[in-house]
Coordinates of C-alpha atoms and ligand atoms in Angstrom, one line a residue:
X1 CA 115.3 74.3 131.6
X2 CA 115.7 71.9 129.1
X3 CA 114.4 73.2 125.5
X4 CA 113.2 71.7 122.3
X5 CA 113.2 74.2 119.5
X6 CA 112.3 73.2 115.7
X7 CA 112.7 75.4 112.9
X8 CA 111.0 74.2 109.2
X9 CA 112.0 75.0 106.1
X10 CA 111.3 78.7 105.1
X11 CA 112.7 79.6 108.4
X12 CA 116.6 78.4 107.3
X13 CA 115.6 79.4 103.6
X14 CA 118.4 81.6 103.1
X15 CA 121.7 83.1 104.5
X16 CA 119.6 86.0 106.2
X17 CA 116.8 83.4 107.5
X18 CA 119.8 81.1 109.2
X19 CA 121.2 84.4 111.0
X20 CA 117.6 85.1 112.3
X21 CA 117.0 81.6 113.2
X22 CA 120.8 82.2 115.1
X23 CA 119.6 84.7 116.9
X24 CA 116.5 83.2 118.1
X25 CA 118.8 79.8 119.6
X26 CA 121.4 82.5 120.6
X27 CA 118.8 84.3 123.0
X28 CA 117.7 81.1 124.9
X29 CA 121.0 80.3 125.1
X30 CA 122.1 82.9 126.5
X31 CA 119.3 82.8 129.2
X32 CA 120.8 79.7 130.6
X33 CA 118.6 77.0 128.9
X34 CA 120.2 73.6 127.5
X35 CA 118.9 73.8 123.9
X36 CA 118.0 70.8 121.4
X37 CA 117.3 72.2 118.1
X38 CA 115.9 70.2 115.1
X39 CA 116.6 72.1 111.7
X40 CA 114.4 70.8 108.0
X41 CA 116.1 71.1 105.0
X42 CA 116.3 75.0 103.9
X43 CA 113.2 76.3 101.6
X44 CA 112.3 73.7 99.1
X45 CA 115.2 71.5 98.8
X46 CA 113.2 67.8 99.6
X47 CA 111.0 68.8 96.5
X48 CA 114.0 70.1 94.5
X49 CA 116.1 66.8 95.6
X50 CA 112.8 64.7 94.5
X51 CA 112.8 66.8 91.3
X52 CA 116.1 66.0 90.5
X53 CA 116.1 62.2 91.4
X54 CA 113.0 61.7 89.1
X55 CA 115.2 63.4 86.5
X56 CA 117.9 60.0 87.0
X57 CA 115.2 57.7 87.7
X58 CA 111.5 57.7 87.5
X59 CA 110.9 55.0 89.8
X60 CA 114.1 55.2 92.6
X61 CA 113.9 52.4 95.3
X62 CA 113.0 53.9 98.3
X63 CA 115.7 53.4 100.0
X64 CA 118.2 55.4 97.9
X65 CA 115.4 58.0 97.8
X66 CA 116.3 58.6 101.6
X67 CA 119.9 58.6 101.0
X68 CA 118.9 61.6 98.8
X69 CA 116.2 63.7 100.9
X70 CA 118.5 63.3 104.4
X71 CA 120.9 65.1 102.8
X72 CA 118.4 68.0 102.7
X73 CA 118.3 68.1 106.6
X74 CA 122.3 67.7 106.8
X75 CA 123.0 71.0 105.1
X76 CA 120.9 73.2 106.8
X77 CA 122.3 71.7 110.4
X78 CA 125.7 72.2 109.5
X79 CA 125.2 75.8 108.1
X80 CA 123.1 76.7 111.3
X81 CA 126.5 75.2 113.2
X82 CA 128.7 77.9 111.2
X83 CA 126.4 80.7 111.7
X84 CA 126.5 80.3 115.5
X85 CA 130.1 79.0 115.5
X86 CA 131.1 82.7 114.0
X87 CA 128.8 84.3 116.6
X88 CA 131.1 82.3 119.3
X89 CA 129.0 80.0 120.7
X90 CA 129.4 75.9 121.8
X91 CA 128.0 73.8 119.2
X92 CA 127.3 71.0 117.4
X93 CA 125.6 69.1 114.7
X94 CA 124.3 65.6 114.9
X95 CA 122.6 63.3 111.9
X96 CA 119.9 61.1 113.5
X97 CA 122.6 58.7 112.8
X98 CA 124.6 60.3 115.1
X99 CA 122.2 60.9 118.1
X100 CA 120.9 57.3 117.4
X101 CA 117.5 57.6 116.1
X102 CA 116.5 54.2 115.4
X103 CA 113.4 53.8 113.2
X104 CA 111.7 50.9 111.9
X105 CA 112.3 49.9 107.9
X106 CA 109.5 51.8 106.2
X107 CA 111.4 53.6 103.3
X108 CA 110.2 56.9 103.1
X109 CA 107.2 56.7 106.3
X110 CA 109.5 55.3 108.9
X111 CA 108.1 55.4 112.5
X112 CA 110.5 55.9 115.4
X113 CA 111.4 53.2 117.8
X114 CA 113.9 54.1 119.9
X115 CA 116.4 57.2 120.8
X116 CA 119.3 56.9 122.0
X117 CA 119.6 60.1 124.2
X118 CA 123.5 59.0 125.4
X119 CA 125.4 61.3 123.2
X120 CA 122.9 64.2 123.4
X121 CA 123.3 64.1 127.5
X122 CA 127.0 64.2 127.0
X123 CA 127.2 67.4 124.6
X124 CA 124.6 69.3 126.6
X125 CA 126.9 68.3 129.6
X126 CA 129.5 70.4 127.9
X127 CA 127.1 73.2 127.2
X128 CA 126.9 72.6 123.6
X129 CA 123.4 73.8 121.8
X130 CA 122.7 70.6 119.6
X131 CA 121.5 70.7 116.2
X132 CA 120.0 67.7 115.4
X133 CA 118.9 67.3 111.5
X134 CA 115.0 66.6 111.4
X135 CA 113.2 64.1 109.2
X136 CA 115.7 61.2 109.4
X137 CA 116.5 58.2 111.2
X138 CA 118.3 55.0 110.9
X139 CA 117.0 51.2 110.4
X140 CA 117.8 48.4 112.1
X141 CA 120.1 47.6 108.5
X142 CA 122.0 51.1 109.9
X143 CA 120.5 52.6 106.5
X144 CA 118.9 55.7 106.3
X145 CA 114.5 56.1 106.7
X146 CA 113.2 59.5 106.5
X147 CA 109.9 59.8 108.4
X148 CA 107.3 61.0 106.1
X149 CA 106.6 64.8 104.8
X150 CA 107.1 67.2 107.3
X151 CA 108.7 65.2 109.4
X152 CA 110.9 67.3 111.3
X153 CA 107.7 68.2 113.6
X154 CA 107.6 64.2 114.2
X155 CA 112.2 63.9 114.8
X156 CA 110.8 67.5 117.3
X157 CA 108.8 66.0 119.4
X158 CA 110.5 62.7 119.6
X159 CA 113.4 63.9 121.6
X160 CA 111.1 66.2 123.5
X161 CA 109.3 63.0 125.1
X162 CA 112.8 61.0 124.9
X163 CA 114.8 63.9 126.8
X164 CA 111.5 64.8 129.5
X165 CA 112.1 68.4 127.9
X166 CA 110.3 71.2 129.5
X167 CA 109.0 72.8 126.6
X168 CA 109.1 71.8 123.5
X169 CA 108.7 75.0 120.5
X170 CA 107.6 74.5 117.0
X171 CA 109.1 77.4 114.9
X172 CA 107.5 77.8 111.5
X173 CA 106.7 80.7 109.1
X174 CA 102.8 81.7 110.6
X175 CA 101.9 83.0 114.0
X176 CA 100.0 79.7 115.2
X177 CA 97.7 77.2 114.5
X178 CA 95.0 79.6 113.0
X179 CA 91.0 78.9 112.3
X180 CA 92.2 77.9 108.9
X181 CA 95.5 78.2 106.6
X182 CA 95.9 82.2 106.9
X183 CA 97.0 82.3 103.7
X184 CA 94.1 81.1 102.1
X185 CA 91.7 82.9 104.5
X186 CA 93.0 86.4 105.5
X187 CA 90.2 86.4 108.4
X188 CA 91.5 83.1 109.9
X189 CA 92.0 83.7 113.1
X190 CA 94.9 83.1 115.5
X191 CA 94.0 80.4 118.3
X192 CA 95.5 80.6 122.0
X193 CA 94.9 77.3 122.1
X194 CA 93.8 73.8 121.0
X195 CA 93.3 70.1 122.1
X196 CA 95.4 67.7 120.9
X197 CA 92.5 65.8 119.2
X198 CA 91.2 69.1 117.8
X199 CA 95.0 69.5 116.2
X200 CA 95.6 66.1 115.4
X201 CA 92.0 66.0 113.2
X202 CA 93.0 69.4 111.3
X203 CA 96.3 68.2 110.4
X204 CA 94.9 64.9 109.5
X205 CA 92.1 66.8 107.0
X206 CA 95.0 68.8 105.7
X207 CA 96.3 71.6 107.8
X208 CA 100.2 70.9 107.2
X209 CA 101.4 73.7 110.1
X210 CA 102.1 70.3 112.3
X211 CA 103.0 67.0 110.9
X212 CA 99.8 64.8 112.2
X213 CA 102.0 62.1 113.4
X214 CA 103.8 64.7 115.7
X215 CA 100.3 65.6 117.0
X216 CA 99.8 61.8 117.6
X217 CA 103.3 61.6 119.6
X218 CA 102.6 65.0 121.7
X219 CA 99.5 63.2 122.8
X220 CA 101.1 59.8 123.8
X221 CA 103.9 61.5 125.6
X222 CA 101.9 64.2 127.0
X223 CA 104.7 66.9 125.0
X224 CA 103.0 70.1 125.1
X225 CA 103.4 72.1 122.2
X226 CA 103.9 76.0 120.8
X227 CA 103.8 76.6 117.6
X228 CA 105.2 79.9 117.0
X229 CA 106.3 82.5 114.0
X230 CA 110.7 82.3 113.7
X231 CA 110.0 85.6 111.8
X232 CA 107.7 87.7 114.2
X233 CA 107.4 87.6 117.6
X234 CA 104.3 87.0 119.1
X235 CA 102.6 84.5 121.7
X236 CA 101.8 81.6 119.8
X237 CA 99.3 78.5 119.9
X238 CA 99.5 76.2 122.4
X239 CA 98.7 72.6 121.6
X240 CA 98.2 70.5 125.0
X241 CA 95.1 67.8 126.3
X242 CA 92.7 70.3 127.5
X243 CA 91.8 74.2 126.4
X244 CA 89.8 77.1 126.8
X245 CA 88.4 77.0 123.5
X246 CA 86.0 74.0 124.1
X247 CA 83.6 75.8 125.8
X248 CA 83.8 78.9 124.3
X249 CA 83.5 77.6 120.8
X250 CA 81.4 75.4 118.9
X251 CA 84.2 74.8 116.1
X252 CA 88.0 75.2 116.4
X253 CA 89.4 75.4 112.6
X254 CA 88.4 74.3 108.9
X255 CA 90.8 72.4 107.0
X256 CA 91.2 71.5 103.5
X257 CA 92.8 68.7 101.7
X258 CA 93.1 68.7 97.6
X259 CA 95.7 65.9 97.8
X260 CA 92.7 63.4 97.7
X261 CA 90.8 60.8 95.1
X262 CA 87.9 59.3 95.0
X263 CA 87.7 55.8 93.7
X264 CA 84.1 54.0 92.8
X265 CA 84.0 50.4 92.7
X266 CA 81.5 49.7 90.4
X267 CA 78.9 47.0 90.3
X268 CA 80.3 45.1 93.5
X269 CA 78.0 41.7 93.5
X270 CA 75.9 42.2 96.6
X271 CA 76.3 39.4 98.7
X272 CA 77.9 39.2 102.2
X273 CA 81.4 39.6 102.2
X274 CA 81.7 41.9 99.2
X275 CA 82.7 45.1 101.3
X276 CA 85.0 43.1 103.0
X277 CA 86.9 41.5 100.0
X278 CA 86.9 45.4 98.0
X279 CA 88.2 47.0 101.2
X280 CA 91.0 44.4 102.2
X281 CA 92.3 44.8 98.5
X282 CA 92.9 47.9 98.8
X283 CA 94.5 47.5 102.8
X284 CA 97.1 44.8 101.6
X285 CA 97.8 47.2 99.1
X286 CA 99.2 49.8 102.3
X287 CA 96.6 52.4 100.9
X288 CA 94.2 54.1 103.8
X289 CA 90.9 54.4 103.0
X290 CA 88.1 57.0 104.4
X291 CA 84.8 58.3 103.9
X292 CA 82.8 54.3 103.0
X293 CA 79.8 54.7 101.1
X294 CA 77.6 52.5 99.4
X295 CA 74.8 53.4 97.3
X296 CA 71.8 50.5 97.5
X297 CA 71.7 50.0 93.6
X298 CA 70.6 48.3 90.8
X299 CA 69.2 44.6 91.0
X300 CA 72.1 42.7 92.6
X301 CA 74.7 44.4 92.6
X302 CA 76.0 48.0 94.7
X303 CA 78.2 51.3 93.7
X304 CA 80.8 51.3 96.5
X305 CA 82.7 54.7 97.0
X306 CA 85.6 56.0 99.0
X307 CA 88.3 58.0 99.8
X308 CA 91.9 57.7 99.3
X309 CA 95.2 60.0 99.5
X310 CA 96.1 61.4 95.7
X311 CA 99.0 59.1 95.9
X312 CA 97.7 56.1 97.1
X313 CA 95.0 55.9 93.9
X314 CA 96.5 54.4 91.2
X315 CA 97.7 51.6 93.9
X316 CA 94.2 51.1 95.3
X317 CA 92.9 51.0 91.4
X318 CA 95.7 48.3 90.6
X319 CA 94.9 46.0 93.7
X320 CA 90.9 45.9 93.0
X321 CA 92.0 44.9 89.1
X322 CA 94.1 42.3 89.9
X323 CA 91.5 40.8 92.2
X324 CA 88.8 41.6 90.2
X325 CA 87.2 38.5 89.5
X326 CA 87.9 37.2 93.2
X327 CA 85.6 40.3 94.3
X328 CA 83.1 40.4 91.5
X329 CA 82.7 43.9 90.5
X330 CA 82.2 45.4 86.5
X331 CA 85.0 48.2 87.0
X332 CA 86.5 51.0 89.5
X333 CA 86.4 54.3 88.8
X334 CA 89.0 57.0 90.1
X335 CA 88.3 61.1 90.7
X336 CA 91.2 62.9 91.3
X337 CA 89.1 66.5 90.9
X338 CA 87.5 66.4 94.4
X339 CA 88.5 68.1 97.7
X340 CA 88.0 67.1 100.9
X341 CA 86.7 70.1 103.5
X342 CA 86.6 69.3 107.3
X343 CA 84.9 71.9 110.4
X344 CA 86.7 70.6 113.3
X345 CA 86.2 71.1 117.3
X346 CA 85.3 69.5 120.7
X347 CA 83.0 72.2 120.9
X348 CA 80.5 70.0 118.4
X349 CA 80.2 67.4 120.7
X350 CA 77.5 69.4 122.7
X351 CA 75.9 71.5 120.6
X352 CA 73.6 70.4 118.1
X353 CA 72.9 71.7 114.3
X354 CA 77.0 72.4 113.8
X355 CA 76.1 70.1 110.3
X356 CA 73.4 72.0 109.4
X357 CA 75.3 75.1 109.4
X358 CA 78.4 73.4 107.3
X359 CA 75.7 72.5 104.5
X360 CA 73.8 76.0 104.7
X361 CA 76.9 77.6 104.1
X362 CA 77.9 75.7 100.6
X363 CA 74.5 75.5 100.0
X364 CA 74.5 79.6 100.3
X365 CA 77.5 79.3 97.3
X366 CA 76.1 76.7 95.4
X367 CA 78.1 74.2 96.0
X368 CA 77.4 70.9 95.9
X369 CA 78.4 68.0 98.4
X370 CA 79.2 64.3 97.2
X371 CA 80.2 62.9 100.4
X372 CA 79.9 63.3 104.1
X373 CA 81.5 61.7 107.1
X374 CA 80.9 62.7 110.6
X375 CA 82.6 62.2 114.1
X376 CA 82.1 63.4 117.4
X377 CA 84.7 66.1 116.7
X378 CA 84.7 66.3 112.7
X379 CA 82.3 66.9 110.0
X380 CA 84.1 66.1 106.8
X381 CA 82.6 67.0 103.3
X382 CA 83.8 65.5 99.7
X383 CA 83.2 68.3 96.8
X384 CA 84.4 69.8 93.7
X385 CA 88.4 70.2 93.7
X386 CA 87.5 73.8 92.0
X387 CA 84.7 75.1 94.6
X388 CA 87.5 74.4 97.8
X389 CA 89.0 77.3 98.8
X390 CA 85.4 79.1 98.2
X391 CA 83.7 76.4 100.3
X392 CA 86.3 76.8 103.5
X393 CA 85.6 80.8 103.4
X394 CA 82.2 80.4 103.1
X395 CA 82.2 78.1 106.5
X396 CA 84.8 80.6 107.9
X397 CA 82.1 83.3 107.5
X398 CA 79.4 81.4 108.9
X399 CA 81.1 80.2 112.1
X400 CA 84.0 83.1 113.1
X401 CA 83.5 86.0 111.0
X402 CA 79.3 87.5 112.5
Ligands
ADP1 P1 107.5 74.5 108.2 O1 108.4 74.7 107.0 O2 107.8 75.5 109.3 O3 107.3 73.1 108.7 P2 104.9 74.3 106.9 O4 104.9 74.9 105.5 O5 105.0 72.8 107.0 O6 106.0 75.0 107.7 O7 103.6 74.7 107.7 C1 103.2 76.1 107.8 C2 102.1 76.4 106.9 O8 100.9 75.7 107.2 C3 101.7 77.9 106.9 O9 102.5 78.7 106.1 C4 100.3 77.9 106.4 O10 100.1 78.3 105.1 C5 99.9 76.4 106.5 N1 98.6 76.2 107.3 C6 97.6 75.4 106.9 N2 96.6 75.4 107.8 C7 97.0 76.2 108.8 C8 96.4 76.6 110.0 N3 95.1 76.2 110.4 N4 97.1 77.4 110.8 C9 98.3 77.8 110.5 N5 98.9 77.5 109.3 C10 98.3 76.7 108.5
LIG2 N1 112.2 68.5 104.7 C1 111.1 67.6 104.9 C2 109.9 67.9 104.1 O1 110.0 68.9 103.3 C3 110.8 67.5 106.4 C4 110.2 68.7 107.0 O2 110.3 69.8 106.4 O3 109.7 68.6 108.1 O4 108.9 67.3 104.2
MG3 MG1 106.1 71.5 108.2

């Protein structure tokens, strides 16, 4: 059996973590399997090596930024190689430079196009567990990309589809994918499993145990997933097309994402067109928006609203300036105190009144909700950045804890 295992960050934290992790690939090694294992950078290095380059230089170019954060992934697969080199085993270590991950040139998001699964074949031909470093790939300048936060899941599942593994295992510090982040909400529950979409919406609103573009590739290639605890062992969550849960349960899991502003365009000059012109500002800018709303206003003109990612707001703010006049708008307003709370599952589909729980339980703490967005599997709610983690355990109670 051909095995893809990835181990994130505070599973190679430390000296003791890398043996553990070692003994883990050791065991399905020994078992007979051929073992591909992607490795992320131990414990916090990517934010310590983004610490240290703003220290040089505020405003890096991206692509010596990913000269800096691949060397995060490099360490930890060359450590892991010494930890099961002194244990005797066959192995070796492999940049994505040197398995030939070929990505496109996005600086710091890159998507992968192509692997190259030559030079893997060959070393599992000699019986070699490979360690390939996660998070990195190479453009077609042969600089290189790193593929976006918590990327490893993404470089994971990749090979998985490229090398028709039979199993591909997502090692990370939790049991599972639980009914929210268990350390936030000690009564979160461990799921069994969960639909793609289910997982790819969760990780989307915020739940970082999977990368959401890994979810996206698991779908495409039909990889199934197991997310599982490197530190405890215990049956884990299994992420695949179809599961039990959907007709068992209304809602699968609550996320929560604080890394989210809110900007207000206001004034926009209501005339056809205007929504159009405000939102392809901000698009040719490269920023994502979500959650549209206008408010019918004041004589001729509207409040537009929506949401962005934390990082993306200053850029969205800048291109609706610049194009100001063009549009015709008085001024755009950004929040960065809001949060963004999403109830996800299949389950909602069928069953009606799923919403009306949601707001009786932040009405039940008082809290108040600015925006709402709805799909067939999501119900996403904007609200105070403060009120968050009480909103999500409020929800928790109403749906998985009576
Ligand atoms: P790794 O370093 O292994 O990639 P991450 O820190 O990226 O690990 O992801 C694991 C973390 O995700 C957990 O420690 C947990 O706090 C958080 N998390 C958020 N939502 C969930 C959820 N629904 N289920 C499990 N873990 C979650
Ligand atoms: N080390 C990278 C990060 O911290 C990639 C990963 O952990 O998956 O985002
Ligand atoms: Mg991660």
């Amino acid at each position: 059996m051909l095995i893809v295992q990835k181990f994130g960050g505070s599973s190679v934290a430390n000296a003791e973590r890398i043996r553990n992790v070692a003994g883990i690939i050791a065991e399905s090694f020994l078992m007979g399997h051929d073992l591909v294992v992607v490795l992320s950078a131990q414990g916090d290095t990517t934010d310590e090596l983004l610490d240290k380059a703003a220290e040089i230089n505020p405003n890096p170019s991206k692509r010596e930024l990913d000269m800096l954060l691949t060397t995060g992934e490099q360490q930890s697969i060359a450590l892991m190689a010494m930890c099961l080199e002194g244990m005797g085993l066959p192995v070796v270590s492999l940049t994505g430079w040197q398995v030939g991950i070929r990505t496109d040139t996005v600086y710091g998001s890159a998507r992968i196009r192509r692997i190259y699964t030559e030079r893997l074949r060959r070393e599992l031909d000699k019986k070699r567990i490979v360690l390939v470093a996660g998070f990195q790939g190479v453009n077609k300048f042969d600089d290189y990309t790193t593929l976006g936060r918590g990327g490893s899941d993404a470089t994971a599942v990749a090979l998985a589809a490229a090398l028709h593994a039979d199993r591909c295992q997502i090692f990370t510090d939790v049991e599972g994918v639980y009914t929210s982040d268990p350390r936030k909400v000690p009564e979160a529950k461990k799921l069994e499993e969960i639909t793609y979409d289910e997982m790819l919406e969760l990780a989307s609103m915020g739940a970082q145990v999977l990368m959401n573009r890994s979810v996206q590739l698991a779908k495409r290639y039909g990889v199934e997933l197991e997310v599982l605890s490197s530190l405890v062992r215990a049956p884990g969550t299994k992420v695949k097309e179809v599961s039990k849960n959907m007709e068992e349960m209304k809602i699968t899991g609550i996320a929560k994402d604080e890394h989210v502003a809110r900007v207000t365009v206001v004034k926009v000059a209501d005339r056809p067109g205007s929504a159009f012109r405000v939102l392809n500002a901000v698009s040719k800018a490269g920023v994502d928006v979500d959650m549209i709303i206008q408010a019918n206003g004041r004589e001729e003109t509207n409040d537009m609203s929506f949401v962005v990612a934390e990082g993306d707001a200053q850029r969205a703010y800048d291109a609706l300036m610049e194009r100001r006049s063009a549009i015709g708008f008085d001024h755009v307003s950004l929040d960065r105190d809001i949060a963004k709370v999403s109830v996800v599952g299949a389950g909602m589909m069928s069953s009606a009144g799923i919403a009306s729980l949601v707001f009786e339980a932040l009405n039940d703490e008082h809290i108040n909700i600015q925006m709402i967005n709805t799909s067939e599997i999501k119900i996403s709610c904007v609200i105070d950045a403060p009120s968050a983690d009480r909103a999500v355990s409020a929800i928790h109670r109403k749906f998985f804890e009576s």
